GROMACS .gro file of C-alpha atoms in nm:
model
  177
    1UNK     CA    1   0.000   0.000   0.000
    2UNK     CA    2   0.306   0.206  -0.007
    3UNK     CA    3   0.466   0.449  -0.300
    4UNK     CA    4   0.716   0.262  -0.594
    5UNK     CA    5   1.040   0.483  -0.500
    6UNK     CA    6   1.170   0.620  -0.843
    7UNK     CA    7   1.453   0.926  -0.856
    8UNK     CA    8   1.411   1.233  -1.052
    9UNK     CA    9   1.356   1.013  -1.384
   10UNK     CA   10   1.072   0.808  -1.295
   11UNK     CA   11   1.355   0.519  -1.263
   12UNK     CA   12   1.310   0.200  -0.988
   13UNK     CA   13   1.663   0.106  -0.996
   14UNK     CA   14   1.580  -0.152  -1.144
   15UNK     CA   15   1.739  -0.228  -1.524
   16UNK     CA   16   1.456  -0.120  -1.774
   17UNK     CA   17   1.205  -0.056  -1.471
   18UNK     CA   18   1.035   0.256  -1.494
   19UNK     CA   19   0.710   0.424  -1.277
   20UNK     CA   20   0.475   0.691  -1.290
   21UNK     CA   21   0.135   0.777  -1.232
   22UNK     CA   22  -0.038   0.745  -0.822
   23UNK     CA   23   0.215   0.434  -0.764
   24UNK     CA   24   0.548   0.745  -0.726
   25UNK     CA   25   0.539   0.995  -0.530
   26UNK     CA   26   0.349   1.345  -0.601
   27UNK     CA   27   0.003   1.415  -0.635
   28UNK     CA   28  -0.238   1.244  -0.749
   29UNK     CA   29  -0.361   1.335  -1.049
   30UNK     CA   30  -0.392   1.206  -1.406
   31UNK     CA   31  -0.220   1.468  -1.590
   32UNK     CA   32   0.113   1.497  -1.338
   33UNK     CA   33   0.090   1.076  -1.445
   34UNK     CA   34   0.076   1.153  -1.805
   35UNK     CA   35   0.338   1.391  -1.814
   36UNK     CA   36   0.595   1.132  -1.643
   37UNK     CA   37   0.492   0.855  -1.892
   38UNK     CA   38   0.594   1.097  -2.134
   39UNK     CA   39   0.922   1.218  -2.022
   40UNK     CA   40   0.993   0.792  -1.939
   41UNK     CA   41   0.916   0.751  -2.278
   42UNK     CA   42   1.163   1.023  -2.427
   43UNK     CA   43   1.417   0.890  -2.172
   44UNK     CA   44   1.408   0.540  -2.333
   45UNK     CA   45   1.428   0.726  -2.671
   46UNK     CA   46   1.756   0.881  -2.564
   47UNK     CA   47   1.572   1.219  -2.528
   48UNK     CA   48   1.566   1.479  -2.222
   49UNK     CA   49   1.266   1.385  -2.050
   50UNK     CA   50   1.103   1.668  -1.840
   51UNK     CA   51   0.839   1.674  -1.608
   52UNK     CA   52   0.842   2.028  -1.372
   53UNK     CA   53   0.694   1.927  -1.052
   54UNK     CA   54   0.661   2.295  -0.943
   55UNK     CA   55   0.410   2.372  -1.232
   56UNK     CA   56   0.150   2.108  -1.208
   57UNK     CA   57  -0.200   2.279  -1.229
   58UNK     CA   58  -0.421   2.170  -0.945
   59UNK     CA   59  -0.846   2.213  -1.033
   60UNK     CA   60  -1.125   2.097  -0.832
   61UNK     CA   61  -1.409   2.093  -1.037
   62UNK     CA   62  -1.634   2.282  -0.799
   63UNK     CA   63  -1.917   2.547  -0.878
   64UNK     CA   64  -1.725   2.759  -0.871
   65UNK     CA   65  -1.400   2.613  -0.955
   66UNK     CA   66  -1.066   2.679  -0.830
   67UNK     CA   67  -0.730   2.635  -0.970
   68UNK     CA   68  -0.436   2.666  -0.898
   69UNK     CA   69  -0.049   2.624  -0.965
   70UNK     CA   70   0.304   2.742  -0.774
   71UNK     CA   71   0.312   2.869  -0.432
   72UNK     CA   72   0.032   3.014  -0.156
   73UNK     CA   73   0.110   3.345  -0.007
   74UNK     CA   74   0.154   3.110   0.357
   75UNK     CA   75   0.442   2.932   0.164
   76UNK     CA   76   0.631   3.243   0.033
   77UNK     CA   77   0.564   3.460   0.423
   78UNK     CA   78   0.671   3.075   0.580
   79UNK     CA   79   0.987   3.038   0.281
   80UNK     CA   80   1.056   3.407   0.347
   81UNK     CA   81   1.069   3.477  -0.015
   82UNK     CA   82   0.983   3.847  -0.049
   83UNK     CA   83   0.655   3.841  -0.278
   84UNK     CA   84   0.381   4.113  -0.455
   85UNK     CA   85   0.041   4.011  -0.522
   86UNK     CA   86  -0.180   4.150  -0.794
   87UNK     CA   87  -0.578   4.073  -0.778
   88UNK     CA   88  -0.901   4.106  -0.970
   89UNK     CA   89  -1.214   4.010  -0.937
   90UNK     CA   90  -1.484   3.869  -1.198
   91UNK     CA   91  -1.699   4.088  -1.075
   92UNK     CA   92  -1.525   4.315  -1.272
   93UNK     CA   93  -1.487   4.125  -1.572
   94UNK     CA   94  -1.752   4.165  -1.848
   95UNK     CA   95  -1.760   3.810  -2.027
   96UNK     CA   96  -1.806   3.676  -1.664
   97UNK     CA   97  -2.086   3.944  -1.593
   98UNK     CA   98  -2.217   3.883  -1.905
   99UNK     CA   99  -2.229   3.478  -1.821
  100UNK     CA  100  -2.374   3.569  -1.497
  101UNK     CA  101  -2.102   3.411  -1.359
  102UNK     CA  102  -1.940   3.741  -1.151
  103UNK     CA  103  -1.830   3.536  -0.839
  104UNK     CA  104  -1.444   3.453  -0.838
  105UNK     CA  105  -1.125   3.635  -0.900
  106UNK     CA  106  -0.760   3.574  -1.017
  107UNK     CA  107  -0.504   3.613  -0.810
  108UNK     CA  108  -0.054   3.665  -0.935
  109UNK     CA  109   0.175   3.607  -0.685
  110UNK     CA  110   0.557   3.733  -0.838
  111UNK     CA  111   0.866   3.800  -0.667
  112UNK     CA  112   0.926   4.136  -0.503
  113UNK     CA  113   1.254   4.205  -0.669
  114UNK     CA  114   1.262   3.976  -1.011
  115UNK     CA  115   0.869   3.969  -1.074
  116UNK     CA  116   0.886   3.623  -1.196
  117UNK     CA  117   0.566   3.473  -1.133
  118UNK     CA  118   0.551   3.223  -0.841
  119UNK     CA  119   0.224   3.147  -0.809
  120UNK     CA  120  -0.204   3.187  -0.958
  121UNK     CA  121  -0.461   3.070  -0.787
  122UNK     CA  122  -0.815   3.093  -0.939
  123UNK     CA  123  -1.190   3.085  -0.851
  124UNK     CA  124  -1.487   3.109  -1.056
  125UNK     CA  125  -1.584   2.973  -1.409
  126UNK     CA  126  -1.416   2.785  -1.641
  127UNK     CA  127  -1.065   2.847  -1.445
  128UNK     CA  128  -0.973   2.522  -1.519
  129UNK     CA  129  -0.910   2.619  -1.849
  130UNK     CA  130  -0.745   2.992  -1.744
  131UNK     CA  131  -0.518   2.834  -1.494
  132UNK     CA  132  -0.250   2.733  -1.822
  133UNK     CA  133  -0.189   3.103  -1.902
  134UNK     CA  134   0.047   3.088  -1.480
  135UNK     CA  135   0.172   2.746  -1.612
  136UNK     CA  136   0.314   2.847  -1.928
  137UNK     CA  137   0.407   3.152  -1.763
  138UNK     CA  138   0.618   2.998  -1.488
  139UNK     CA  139   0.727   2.697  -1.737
  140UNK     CA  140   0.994   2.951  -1.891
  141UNK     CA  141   1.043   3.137  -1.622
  142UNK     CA  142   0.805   3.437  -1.724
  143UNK     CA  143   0.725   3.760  -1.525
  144UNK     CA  144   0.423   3.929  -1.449
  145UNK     CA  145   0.473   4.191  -1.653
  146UNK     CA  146   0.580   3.933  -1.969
  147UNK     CA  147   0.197   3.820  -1.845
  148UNK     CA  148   0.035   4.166  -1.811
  149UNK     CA  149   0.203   4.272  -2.180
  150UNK     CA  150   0.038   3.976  -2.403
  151UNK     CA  151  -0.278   4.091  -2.549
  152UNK     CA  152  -0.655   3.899  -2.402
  153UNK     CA  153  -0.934   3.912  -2.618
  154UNK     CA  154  -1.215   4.130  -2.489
  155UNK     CA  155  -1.428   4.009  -2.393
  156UNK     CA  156  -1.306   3.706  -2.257
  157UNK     CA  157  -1.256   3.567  -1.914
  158UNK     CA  158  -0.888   3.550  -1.987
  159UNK     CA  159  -0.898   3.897  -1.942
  160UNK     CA  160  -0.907   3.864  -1.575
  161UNK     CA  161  -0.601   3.696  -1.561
  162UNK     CA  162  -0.394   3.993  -1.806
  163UNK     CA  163  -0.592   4.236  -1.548
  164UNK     CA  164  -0.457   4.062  -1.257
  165UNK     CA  165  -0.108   4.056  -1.355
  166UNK     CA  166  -0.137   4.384  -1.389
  167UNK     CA  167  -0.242   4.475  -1.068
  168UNK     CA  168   0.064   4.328  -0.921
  169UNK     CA  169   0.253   4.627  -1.040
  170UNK     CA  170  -0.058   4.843  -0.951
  171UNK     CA  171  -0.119   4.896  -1.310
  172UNK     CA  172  -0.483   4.711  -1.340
  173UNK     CA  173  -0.703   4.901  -1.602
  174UNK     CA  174  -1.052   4.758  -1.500
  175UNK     CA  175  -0.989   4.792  -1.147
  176UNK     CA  176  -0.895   5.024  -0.876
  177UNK     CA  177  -0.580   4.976  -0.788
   0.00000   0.00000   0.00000
């Protein structure tokens, strides 16, 4: 009833022995099992295999939902990295007021000196599918502002997320800030 141990590769130790999925340590959730079947199966291929444990998206399918990937604001004060956090809600965001969907908001969590993002979490509707914009963002390394300077479709509920990232330089345009 235990976890397989594997290292950083998904490897047993075992010659030609390879795990992933609920049986290794990590969460568990289909997609972080997915990921490490894939980078197992570019390992065997003689290819760099990569699965970043630090930007897994987390999503409970709620009404509303919430998503989230990176770090809480309790991690970074208990880490003692020095953070900024940029806000906004749906509320404020007209495809979600249009949807009549206005509960939620999106939350950027960067750090205070190099504004690389550490952190989104998400509530309301259809984060699940917003939560990717902090994933790809943190994936290479990106900053809020690289986030707050790509261009959302209006209306969309994407635009919450741009707005947000905005806000963690105080710059939000649909919000006070």
């Amino acid at each position: 009833r235990g976890q397989i141990e594997v290292d950083d590769h998904c490897h047993t130790g075992v010659d030609g022995v390879w795990a992933v999925g609920d049986c290794v340590r990590g969460p568990m959730l289909a997609h972080k099992g997915f990921e490490e079947g894939i980078a197992v199966a570019e390992l065997i291929a003689g290819l760099p295999g990569h699965v970043n444990f630090d930007t897994i998206p987390w999503v409970i399918y709620t009404e509303p939902e919430l998503a989230w990937v990176g770090k809480t604001e309790q991690q970074l004060k208990a880490e003692g990295i020095p953070y900024k956090a940029g806000s906004f809600p749906f509320a404020a965001n007209g495809r979600a007021v249009a949807m009549v969907e206005p509960a939620g908001f999106v939350k950027v969590l960067a750090h205070a000196e190099t504004d690389r993002i550490l952190g989104m979490h998400l509530v309301g509707a259809n984060v699940s599918e917003l939560v990717h914009e902090g994933v790809l963002t943190m994936e290479f390394s990106g900053s809020a502002d690289d986030l707050a300077r790509i261009c959302h479709a209006h209306p969309s509920l994407s635009e919450a997320v741009h707005d947000a990232a905005m806000a963690v330089s105080k710059r939000a345009i649909h919000k006070a800030n």
